[in-house]
XYZ file of C-alpha atoms in Angstrom:
667
model
C -18.152 -18.701 15.822
C -19.533 -16.351 13.978
C -19.540 -17.605 9.943
C -19.627 -15.909 6.951
C -20.676 -16.443 3.924
C -17.527 -14.572 1.937
C -14.171 -14.564 3.163
C -11.606 -11.488 1.810
C -7.990 -10.923 2.483
C -6.533 -7.506 0.615
C -3.088 -6.055 0.811
C -0.839 -2.866 -1.359
C 2.535 -2.514 -1.284
C 2.331 0.431 0.913
C -0.630 -1.180 2.801
C -1.942 2.462 3.509
C -5.113 3.388 1.071
C -5.450 0.231 -1.572
C -5.951 -2.446 1.219
C -8.790 -0.761 3.294
C -10.231 1.162 -0.058
C -10.883 -2.681 -1.809
C -11.897 -3.905 1.921
C -14.721 -1.425 2.100
C -15.706 -2.575 -2.317
C -16.103 -5.907 -0.992
C -18.207 -5.511 2.096
C -20.677 -2.801 0.039
C -20.651 -5.992 -3.451
C -21.025 -8.336 -0.586
C -24.457 -6.574 1.909
C -25.531 -5.754 -2.159
C -25.718 -9.620 -2.709
C -27.163 -10.014 1.398
C -24.134 -11.728 1.637
C -22.540 -11.761 5.510
C -18.246 -11.358 4.334
C -15.304 -11.102 6.141
C -12.368 -9.208 4.931
C -8.610 -9.858 6.271
C -6.277 -6.232 5.737
C -2.782 -6.819 5.739
C -1.519 -3.356 5.777
C 1.780 -0.941 6.962
C 0.469 -2.165 11.336
C 0.285 -5.703 10.201
C -2.602 -8.199 9.655
C -5.715 -6.751 10.615
C -8.915 -7.957 11.156
C -7.210 -12.354 11.364
C -9.095 -14.654 9.718
C -9.492 -17.768 11.792
C -9.673 -21.526 11.234
C -12.634 -22.181 11.785
C -13.818 -19.308 9.970
C -12.171 -20.451 7.394
C -13.274 -23.948 6.887
C -17.181 -22.445 7.567
C -17.024 -20.027 4.073
C -18.233 -20.871 0.930
C -16.313 -18.589 -1.036
C -12.479 -16.532 -0.745
C -11.643 -13.235 -2.648
C -7.977 -12.129 -2.406
C -7.442 -9.537 -4.093
C -3.724 -8.315 -2.727
C -0.665 -7.556 -4.369
C 1.666 -8.802 -1.272
C 1.530 -12.168 -0.443
C -1.470 -12.979 2.579
C -0.705 -16.106 2.634
C -3.255 -17.509 0.873
C -2.401 -21.288 1.523
C -4.897 -21.761 4.395
C -7.095 -21.600 1.893
C -6.517 -23.914 -0.106
C -9.906 -26.509 -1.480
C -12.001 -23.219 -0.939
C -13.615 -22.054 -4.019
C -12.288 -19.330 -4.616
C -10.874 -15.812 -7.042
C -7.037 -14.415 -6.705
C -6.207 -11.243 -8.214
C -4.259 -7.420 -7.822
C -5.788 -5.272 -5.427
C -6.591 -2.480 -8.280
C -9.142 -5.184 -9.441
C -11.474 -4.737 -6.232
C -11.642 -1.036 -4.935
C -15.237 -0.345 -6.619
C -17.937 -1.477 -5.281
C -18.967 -3.608 -8.970
C -15.153 -4.753 -9.725
C -15.306 -6.140 -5.781
C -18.701 -7.536 -7.005
C -18.031 -9.757 -9.807
C -14.602 -10.863 -7.667
C -17.301 -12.714 -4.753
C -19.917 -13.437 -8.288
C -16.731 -15.015 -9.651
C -15.324 -17.039 -6.111
C -18.858 -18.644 -5.829
C -19.228 -19.531 -9.120
C -16.081 -21.187 -8.483
C -18.288 -24.246 -7.247
C -19.592 -24.836 -10.145
C -22.880 -22.552 -9.346
C -23.194 -21.766 -13.236
C -26.281 -19.159 -12.364
C -23.994 -16.731 -10.158
C -22.007 -15.848 -12.868
C -20.981 -16.149 -16.489
C -18.770 -19.043 -18.193
C -16.309 -16.293 -19.561
C -16.016 -14.882 -15.658
C -14.861 -18.346 -14.538
C -12.664 -18.390 -17.547
C -11.090 -15.311 -16.364
C -10.437 -16.329 -13.095
C -8.181 -19.410 -13.760
C -6.688 -17.310 -16.473
C -5.704 -14.119 -14.010
C -5.059 -16.901 -11.182
C -2.703 -18.412 -12.781
C -0.537 -14.990 -14.263
C 2.939 -15.068 -13.924
C 3.545 -12.042 -14.263
C 0.429 -11.118 -11.612
C 2.811 -13.831 -8.719
C 6.414 -12.309 -10.184
C 4.853 -8.785 -9.344
C 2.957 -10.171 -6.292
C 6.607 -12.000 -5.008
C 8.326 -8.482 -5.328
C 5.656 -5.891 -3.697
C 5.216 -8.483 -1.159
C 9.334 -7.149 -0.838
C 9.129 -3.789 -1.218
C 6.179 -3.199 1.154
C 8.530 -4.762 3.833
C 11.386 -2.897 2.305
C 9.220 0.935 2.166
C 9.109 1.428 6.480
C 13.199 1.256 6.746
C 13.462 3.539 4.193
C 11.007 5.668 5.431
C 12.508 5.464 9.479
C 16.175 5.779 7.451
C 15.847 8.099 5.100
C 13.297 10.915 7.143
C 15.982 10.345 10.348
C 18.968 11.081 7.991
C 17.049 14.325 7.352
C 16.169 15.364 10.717
C 20.780 14.837 11.270
C 21.001 17.817 8.825
C 18.658 20.413 10.485
C 21.940 21.209 12.864
C 23.801 21.448 9.793
C 25.150 19.636 6.140
C 28.243 19.029 8.070
C 26.867 18.405 11.888
C 27.769 14.098 12.227
C 30.947 14.958 11.481
C 33.339 15.170 14.626
C 35.613 17.678 12.671
C 33.399 19.954 11.521
C 32.567 23.217 12.409
C 28.664 22.743 13.057
C 29.217 18.827 14.428
C 26.243 17.870 17.396
C 26.313 14.630 19.025
C 22.298 13.967 18.705
C 22.599 14.763 15.323
C 25.844 12.543 14.612
C 23.313 9.759 16.606
C 20.228 10.377 13.925
C 22.761 9.777 11.076
C 23.950 6.571 12.414
C 21.030 5.758 12.933
C 18.812 7.124 9.970
C 21.700 5.118 7.816
C 21.225 1.810 9.691
C 18.351 1.575 8.989
C 18.824 2.665 4.792
C 21.673 -0.069 4.680
C 18.772 -2.995 6.069
C 17.202 -1.848 2.739
C 18.115 -3.928 -0.227
C 18.641 -7.098 2.363
C 15.055 -6.928 3.602
C 13.773 -6.610 0.564
C 15.577 -9.538 -0.878
C 14.328 -11.290 1.712
C 10.737 -10.743 2.266
C 10.808 -11.347 -1.962
C 12.165 -14.844 -0.717
C 9.889 -14.525 1.822
C 7.117 -14.048 -0.644
C 7.841 -17.676 -2.757
C 9.804 -19.488 -0.131
C 8.193 -18.814 3.583
C 9.837 -18.393 6.601
C 13.033 -20.526 5.151
C 13.437 -18.620 2.395
C 14.312 -15.803 4.743
C 18.261 -16.407 5.619
C 19.152 -17.360 2.556
C 17.466 -14.069 1.548
C 18.959 -11.950 4.254
C 22.515 -13.138 3.056
C 21.664 -13.221 -0.818
C 20.715 -8.840 -0.007
C 23.931 -8.372 1.881
C 26.044 -9.478 -1.374
C 23.967 -7.296 -3.581
C 25.331 -4.476 -0.942
C 29.354 -5.253 -0.866
C 30.148 -7.142 -3.882
C 32.863 -9.640 -4.215
C 35.090 -8.126 -2.032
C 38.834 -8.308 -3.963
C 42.417 -7.940 -2.406
C 43.649 -4.374 -4.631
C 47.026 -5.931 -4.081
C 46.551 -9.346 -5.797
C 43.650 -9.022 -7.956
C 42.424 -12.345 -6.184
C 39.394 -13.227 -4.224
C 39.593 -11.508 -0.246
C 37.221 -11.948 2.820
C 38.714 -8.191 3.495
C 39.395 -6.706 0.074
C 36.507 -4.745 -1.276
C 33.722 -5.229 -3.071
C 31.114 -3.116 -5.642
C 27.943 -3.906 -4.578
C 24.611 -3.848 -7.053
C 22.060 -2.806 -4.946
C 18.685 -2.526 -6.006
C 19.429 -4.650 -8.769
C 21.068 -6.960 -6.847
C 17.962 -7.413 -4.050
C 15.710 -8.214 -6.470
C 17.641 -11.158 -8.137
C 18.127 -12.264 -5.289
C 15.520 -12.583 -3.337
C 14.344 -14.705 -6.656
C 17.009 -16.862 -6.567
C 16.410 -17.483 -2.380
C 12.940 -18.189 -3.035
C 13.071 -20.464 -5.225
C 16.226 -22.560 -4.565
C 14.281 -22.770 -1.068
C 11.461 -24.198 -3.075
C 13.406 -26.571 -4.733
C 15.800 -27.864 -1.838
C 11.713 -28.503 -0.161
C 11.713 -31.338 -3.667
C 15.028 -32.339 -2.800
C 14.671 -33.331 0.770
C 10.853 -34.478 0.051
C 11.842 -37.890 0.595
C 13.505 -37.590 3.547
C 11.458 -39.733 6.391
C 8.799 -36.534 7.923
C 10.496 -37.481 11.626
C 13.267 -35.387 10.400
C 11.308 -32.177 9.599
C 13.024 -30.264 12.548
C 16.766 -30.772 11.302
C 15.764 -29.656 7.418
C 14.006 -26.432 9.462
C 16.699 -25.844 11.453
C 19.850 -27.306 9.326
C 19.831 -28.226 6.125
C 17.333 -25.361 4.345
C 19.639 -22.950 6.287
C 22.889 -24.403 5.452
C 22.039 -25.429 1.630
C 20.681 -22.772 0.577
C 23.026 -19.992 1.934
C 25.918 -21.616 0.132
C 24.024 -22.230 -2.905
C 22.400 -18.491 -3.370
C 26.168 -17.303 -1.557
C 28.212 -18.855 -4.582
C 25.401 -18.004 -7.747
C 25.430 -13.748 -6.161
C 28.977 -13.397 -5.352
C 29.765 -15.452 -9.226
C 27.122 -12.949 -10.846
C 28.389 -10.188 -9.399
C 30.437 -8.325 -11.951
C 27.347 -8.018 -14.175
C 25.484 -6.987 -11.725
C 26.935 -4.266 -10.837
C 27.886 -4.066 -14.727
C 23.941 -3.770 -15.085
C 23.785 -1.398 -11.904
C 26.205 0.387 -13.275
C 24.231 1.066 -16.749
C 20.652 1.487 -15.295
C 21.815 4.275 -12.934
C 23.442 5.861 -16.354
C 20.537 6.024 -18.217
C 18.738 7.632 -15.703
C 21.409 10.134 -15.405
C 21.198 11.103 -19.254
C 17.447 11.740 -18.884
C 18.840 14.234 -16.629
C 21.259 15.114 -18.595
C 18.051 15.998 -21.121
C 17.092 18.483 -18.930
C 13.438 18.650 -16.800
C 10.735 18.286 -18.998
C 12.053 14.076 -20.736
C 12.464 13.902 -16.896
C 10.149 15.758 -15.177
C 7.869 13.938 -17.653
C 8.846 10.341 -16.839
C 8.668 10.796 -13.430
C 4.757 12.263 -13.674
C 3.024 10.157 -16.444
C 4.290 6.839 -14.471
C 3.489 8.594 -10.761
C -0.012 9.232 -12.192
C -0.882 6.750 -14.038
C -1.985 4.068 -11.770
C -2.189 5.932 -8.370
C -0.416 3.674 -6.363
C -0.356 -0.067 -8.435
C 2.866 -1.241 -10.425
C 3.826 1.664 -12.827
C 3.614 4.430 -9.708
C 5.376 1.654 -7.122
C 8.129 1.398 -9.793
C 9.192 5.274 -10.355
C 8.402 5.872 -6.581
C 10.814 2.496 -5.575
C 13.736 3.824 -8.411
C 12.759 7.108 -6.167
C 13.612 5.691 -3.427
C 16.448 3.408 -4.382
C 18.345 6.698 -6.155
C 17.745 8.239 -2.376
C 19.529 5.006 -0.917
C 22.114 5.286 -2.999
C 22.468 9.581 -2.838
C 22.488 9.445 1.312
C 25.488 6.626 1.290
C 27.454 8.917 -1.469
C 27.138 11.951 1.319
C 26.019 15.793 0.298
C 27.409 17.618 -1.983
C 28.309 14.871 -4.144
C 26.265 15.010 -8.076
C 25.199 11.392 -7.292
C 23.624 13.260 -3.709
C 21.989 15.782 -5.996
C 20.224 14.044 -8.441
C 19.269 10.970 -6.184
C 17.230 14.020 -4.084
C 16.480 15.408 -6.620
C 14.632 13.367 -8.126
C 12.947 11.925 -5.446
C 11.342 15.307 -5.003
C 10.243 15.274 -7.846
C 8.721 11.742 -7.594
C 6.948 13.426 -4.288
C 5.225 16.112 -6.446
C 3.878 13.725 -8.752
C 2.272 11.636 -6.075
C 1.043 14.751 -3.933
C -0.117 16.335 -6.596
C -3.965 14.025 -8.047
C -5.148 14.263 -4.215
C -4.945 18.063 -4.918
C -5.974 18.196 -7.797
C -9.557 16.280 -6.736
C -9.851 18.944 -4.155
C -9.197 21.944 -5.812
C -12.032 20.820 -8.376
C -14.192 20.218 -5.579
C -14.462 23.472 -4.330
C -14.609 25.129 -7.418
C -16.540 23.081 -9.239
C -18.649 22.413 -6.537
C -22.088 22.291 -8.288
C -20.946 19.580 -10.535
C -19.589 16.788 -8.037
C -21.928 14.420 -6.559
C -22.337 15.114 -2.103
C -19.641 12.007 -1.888
C -17.442 13.111 -4.545
C -16.820 16.731 -2.467
C -16.435 15.299 0.094
C -14.087 12.766 -0.937
C -12.364 15.804 -2.150
C -12.199 18.124 1.133
C -9.928 14.389 2.567
C -8.170 14.285 -0.257
C -6.810 17.771 0.700
C -5.249 15.779 3.885
C -3.916 12.565 1.937
C -2.563 14.629 -0.548
C -0.604 16.899 1.412
C 0.768 13.406 3.539
C 2.371 11.880 0.393
C -1.205 9.372 -0.262
C -1.674 9.277 -3.716
C -4.695 6.527 -3.701
C -7.039 8.795 -3.457
C -7.948 9.885 -5.841
C -8.473 7.083 -7.463
C -11.986 6.168 -7.306
C -12.432 9.623 -9.210
C -10.036 8.402 -11.978
C -12.297 5.098 -12.447
C -15.595 6.664 -13.398
C -14.290 8.541 -15.843
C -10.182 7.044 -17.169
C -10.367 9.287 -20.159
C -9.457 12.403 -19.866
C -9.303 12.340 -16.374
C -6.111 10.024 -16.038
C -4.390 12.195 -18.708
C -5.321 14.945 -16.267
C -4.274 13.758 -13.422
C -0.473 12.528 -15.717
C -0.145 15.932 -16.742
C -0.691 17.631 -13.692
C 2.263 15.332 -11.886
C 4.237 15.971 -15.273
C 4.301 19.538 -14.291
C 5.104 19.436 -10.973
C 8.047 16.957 -11.841
C 9.613 19.165 -14.186
C 9.343 22.418 -12.257
C 10.632 20.660 -9.447
C 13.564 19.254 -11.087
C 13.586 23.116 -12.358
C 13.728 24.226 -9.317
C 16.470 22.268 -8.087
C 14.794 21.307 -5.488
C 16.208 18.246 -2.663
C 14.361 16.007 -1.092
C 16.861 14.120 1.568
C 13.320 11.895 2.781
C 11.051 9.446 1.349
C 7.955 10.451 2.083
C 5.382 12.407 4.712
C 4.537 14.753 1.759
C 5.036 18.528 3.327
C 4.927 17.066 6.799
C 9.004 16.866 5.718
C 9.378 20.745 4.906
C 11.693 21.057 6.927
C 14.425 19.113 5.589
C 13.876 20.113 1.650
C 16.048 22.242 0.272
C 14.457 25.360 -1.729
C 10.902 23.498 0.200
C 9.114 27.648 -1.054
C 9.540 26.096 -4.987
C 8.876 22.746 -4.158
C 5.262 23.801 -2.252
C 4.582 26.082 -5.842
C 5.730 23.886 -8.168
C 2.942 21.448 -6.555
C 0.107 23.571 -6.753
C 0.767 24.616 -9.986
C 0.753 21.318 -10.781
C -2.537 20.814 -9.305
C -4.309 24.350 -10.500
C -3.263 23.042 -14.080
C -5.273 19.979 -13.407
C -7.941 21.039 -11.283
C -8.707 23.522 -14.077
C -8.725 21.094 -16.654
C -11.356 18.453 -14.423
C -13.672 21.422 -13.628
C -13.922 22.180 -17.384
C -14.067 18.346 -18.445
C -17.432 17.778 -15.221
C -18.918 21.132 -16.415
C -18.772 19.924 -20.461
C -20.088 16.405 -19.005
C -22.535 17.958 -16.679
C -23.734 20.399 -19.314
C -24.391 17.392 -21.505
C -26.481 15.485 -19.692
C -28.460 18.078 -18.520
C -29.353 19.491 -22.398
C -30.289 14.956 -22.778
C -32.686 15.178 -19.359
C -34.947 16.793 -21.233
C -35.911 14.394 -24.667
C -37.654 11.774 -22.024
C -40.382 14.518 -20.621
C -43.603 13.336 -21.312
C -45.492 15.664 -24.296
C -48.376 16.558 -21.963
C -48.968 19.518 -19.687
C -45.341 21.317 -20.919
C -46.141 24.038 -18.282
C -46.431 21.341 -15.519
C -43.031 19.207 -16.280
C -41.348 22.266 -16.537
C -42.175 23.244 -12.597
C -41.932 19.731 -11.489
C -38.932 17.961 -13.890
C -36.017 20.141 -11.268
C -37.713 18.460 -7.806
C -37.588 15.145 -9.919
C -34.261 15.079 -10.962
C -33.290 15.855 -7.003
C -34.845 13.280 -5.250
C -38.297 11.662 -7.081
C -36.880 8.611 -9.241
C -40.027 6.768 -8.061
C -43.356 8.498 -9.393
C -46.129 7.378 -8.089
C -47.293 6.364 -11.532
C -44.770 3.954 -12.120
C -45.811 1.995 -8.527
C -47.364 -1.227 -9.215
C -48.314 -2.507 -6.851
C -51.486 -5.679 -7.940
C -49.476 -7.832 -10.527
C -49.072 -11.635 -11.030
C -45.904 -12.944 -12.522
C -45.739 -16.476 -13.856
C -41.747 -15.458 -14.332
C -39.040 -13.519 -13.816
C -38.399 -12.383 -17.353
C -41.607 -11.399 -17.468
C -41.345 -9.218 -14.776
C -38.229 -8.017 -16.776
C -40.715 -7.325 -19.352
C -43.879 -5.396 -17.670
C -41.127 -2.356 -16.587
C -38.891 -2.533 -20.139
C -42.493 -1.384 -21.842
C -43.796 0.540 -19.046
C -40.417 1.993 -18.901
C -41.091 3.260 -22.897
C -45.065 4.117 -21.751
C -43.207 6.920 -19.772
C -40.760 7.952 -21.674
C -38.236 6.912 -19.328
C -37.069 4.462 -22.505
C -37.370 4.551 -26.439
C -37.175 1.212 -26.660
C -38.531 -2.219 -25.009
C -36.508 -4.733 -26.311
C -33.265 -2.873 -25.313
C -34.168 -2.121 -22.169
C -35.183 -6.252 -21.820
C -31.737 -7.295 -22.526
C -29.878 -5.260 -20.889
C -31.947 -6.562 -17.638
C -31.336 -10.332 -18.964
C -27.649 -9.304 -19.369
C -26.859 -7.990 -15.928
C -28.970 -11.174 -14.338
C -26.449 -13.500 -16.597
C -23.840 -11.297 -14.796
C -25.251 -12.307 -11.622
C -28.772 -12.691 -10.178
C -29.931 -9.853 -8.618
C -32.665 -11.629 -6.218
C -31.803 -10.231 -2.422
C -33.764 -12.166 0.430
C -37.020 -11.448 2.650
C -38.746 -11.185 -1.550
C -36.839 -8.180 -3.078
C -35.074 -8.121 -5.398
C -32.907 -4.408 -7.136
C -32.756 -5.414 -10.944
C -30.949 -3.075 -12.536
C -30.790 -1.975 -16.728
C -27.684 -0.174 -18.241
C -28.359 1.900 -22.124
C -28.324 4.135 -23.764
C -32.142 3.253 -25.053
C -33.088 5.397 -21.324
C -32.911 8.550 -21.293
C -33.573 9.478 -17.761
C -32.457 7.717 -15.096
C -35.511 6.146 -12.847
C -37.017 3.372 -10.653
C -39.727 1.454 -11.151
C -41.431 -0.926 -8.208
C -43.379 -3.452 -9.321
C -44.828 -6.449 -6.570
C -46.497 -9.707 -6.781
C -47.813 -10.659 -3.282
C -48.191 -14.517 -4.589
C -44.358 -14.067 -5.681
C -42.573 -13.902 -9.212
C -41.051 -18.083 -8.990
C -37.537 -18.790 -10.362
C -35.694 -15.804 -10.111
C -32.720 -16.946 -8.301
C -32.656 -15.404 -4.512
C -30.138 -15.785 -1.413
C -32.285 -16.971 0.667
C -34.090 -19.182 -2.132
C -37.843 -17.034 -1.375
C -39.543 -16.026 -3.938
C -39.739 -11.716 -4.873
C -42.437 -10.350 -3.886
C -41.228 -6.371 -4.851
C -38.275 -5.529 -7.606
C -37.001 -2.311 -7.294
C -35.859 -1.530 -10.892
C -33.266 0.901 -11.608
C -33.394 2.421 -14.948
C -29.687 4.493 -15.627
C -29.202 5.463 -19.715
C -25.345 4.320 -20.383
C -23.548 7.583 -19.463
C -24.178 7.608 -16.253
C -23.219 3.960 -15.784
C -20.292 4.783 -13.652
C -22.289 7.401 -11.902
C -25.937 7.554 -10.704
C -26.114 4.526 -11.275
C -23.639 2.907 -8.789
C -25.765 5.762 -6.033
C -29.459 4.708 -6.388
C -27.284 0.610 -6.383
C -25.724 1.733 -3.055
C -28.135 3.635 -1.491
C -31.123 1.060 -2.335
C -29.189 -2.204 -1.328
C -28.567 -0.447 2.129
C -32.291 0.858 2.846
C -33.383 -2.997 2.055
C -30.982 -3.803 5.127
C -33.472 -1.787 7.058
C -36.292 -4.214 8.402
C -38.505 -0.482 8.732
C -37.960 -0.177 4.885
C -38.351 -3.218 4.135
C -41.640 -3.843 5.910
C -43.159 -0.850 4.766
C -42.157 -1.491 1.687
C -43.117 -5.172 1.469
C -46.306 -4.755 3.944
C -47.846 -1.398 1.706
C -50.373 -1.361 -1.141
C -50.268 2.462 -0.925
C -48.428 3.296 -4.190
C -47.350 7.242 -3.152
C -46.282 5.485 0.400
C -44.032 3.317 -1.154
C -42.895 6.209 -3.937
C -42.577 8.439 -0.542
C -40.427 5.836 1.270
C -38.142 4.656 -1.418
C -37.311 7.565 -3.017
C -36.579 9.079 0.982
C -33.499 6.710 0.430
C -31.995 7.930 -2.710
C -31.774 11.637 -1.830
């Protein structure tokens, strides 16, 4: 059975993109550190790459990056860091999580003490715990909404009243689809409630959770004639909000009962599970839910009235709110709040029926939410096509893929573009999404399907206008994104010549484009026969050589940048290699300096405890910390996984051969 240094579990509410983006980032970050890792994913298709008991037992540390329940209790007693999935979407962020998880076992060379304190604070955050429970319910609910909403929408293809046997456009198949879709939609609130409860109280909480959700749908039944509680009467449901309240209530009631029944002999555990927990919890939760039905119904109606008032204020205000929320964190908590509200209103709309005011508002709101979620990935596609020269090949490829993601309502593909430059990329995305939402409302588009993007166009009322609204938002956002990237590109181009040597200006002018394109390692910056007493002496040598080569202007600032990075976590790898990297405004040109010490630099913490023979030092201008830095670092880390590369660099004493070998891997 294989053993892993790090094990991890990732999961996001929808289980579509964030889950696997975090997995990839963690795997790359582990590879950079010479560590083995196995990442278990909790996606919409279920648990994949599942961790075994022996793998959990043999791991050094655990990283949980999830906004849903991933059964973290399995890792009890292990050094662990637990954060939301959005904290692990980049290689750099994932690396810090790995360092902090390793630091939790007392290895203070891996991470700074401040990071460890942050880990404890995040792990115990009440807000994150509540959000995780809520999103566990939402993630299970969404598939019911999608299935039910799309099937109901398809039934309308035969006619708006094709499900009605008394209507002229009646179709029996359409009626069956409407029935199936309606059943799935009606399960939305009970499933939401049950899986919020399950996240808190585990399996015993499912029963009271489902019951709480059903009560949230129907409310407290009252006899219309007597005005008294009557099982045969009718009640006022309190829907989505009631499901949330009921889920948390059911979960914490189970935790309370576990304490109450803790003194019952272990031999009666079966009795507790099959009789006491379901009976007592259902009675308690049911009575409380019926008791609060009146106030909850009033709150629910108040929320509906508020949303209606936003709609009555005109498309600009409502569309701006929807667009900004959907694009703010692209699949994160704010985005999910807007999407969950849209699905709730859609469920209410489909229940009210075609032609009603409730139906028109709910399906229009859903169309605006979908438009806002589709736009950000399409903005990146437009930008990488129109402004191709301002993007790396990696970004260009990702932008092209985002065309597919955007058209199918998957917003998360735009996240890597935003994380590199949150300002002004986030406002650009929010503006583009808001324009699409505003126009969608203005064009009176109605979308009876909660997901699917352009795949559900056949059931969207005023579909061509919906596509037009989305394209306008994507083009406006794309133009602004290209303008920003052009400005950023030209600024870096102007800054680059500062680093060029003064001598032989004509030769420098000819060679500069080639060096910027590939040759980060110059022959004169490869030192093959050095002898360093310590890590700091080696880093000081590199810092001073950087100034001599015109790469940096201040050796002390570069040295401090190197040491700051080492304080976050050692850059020593395995088999005698290290990848120190400094990010500083004192560095004027991205470059790589290589130093070799055949006897080995001691005191440099490495993954296998061996001394460092080769240090491939990366020097990055501060403005390129999120772009060039990550590109070079990832390529060097990938190269170090290649045995031939390691053998060539470590065994050669020819500076030109070493420079050529490394440059070939940085192209």
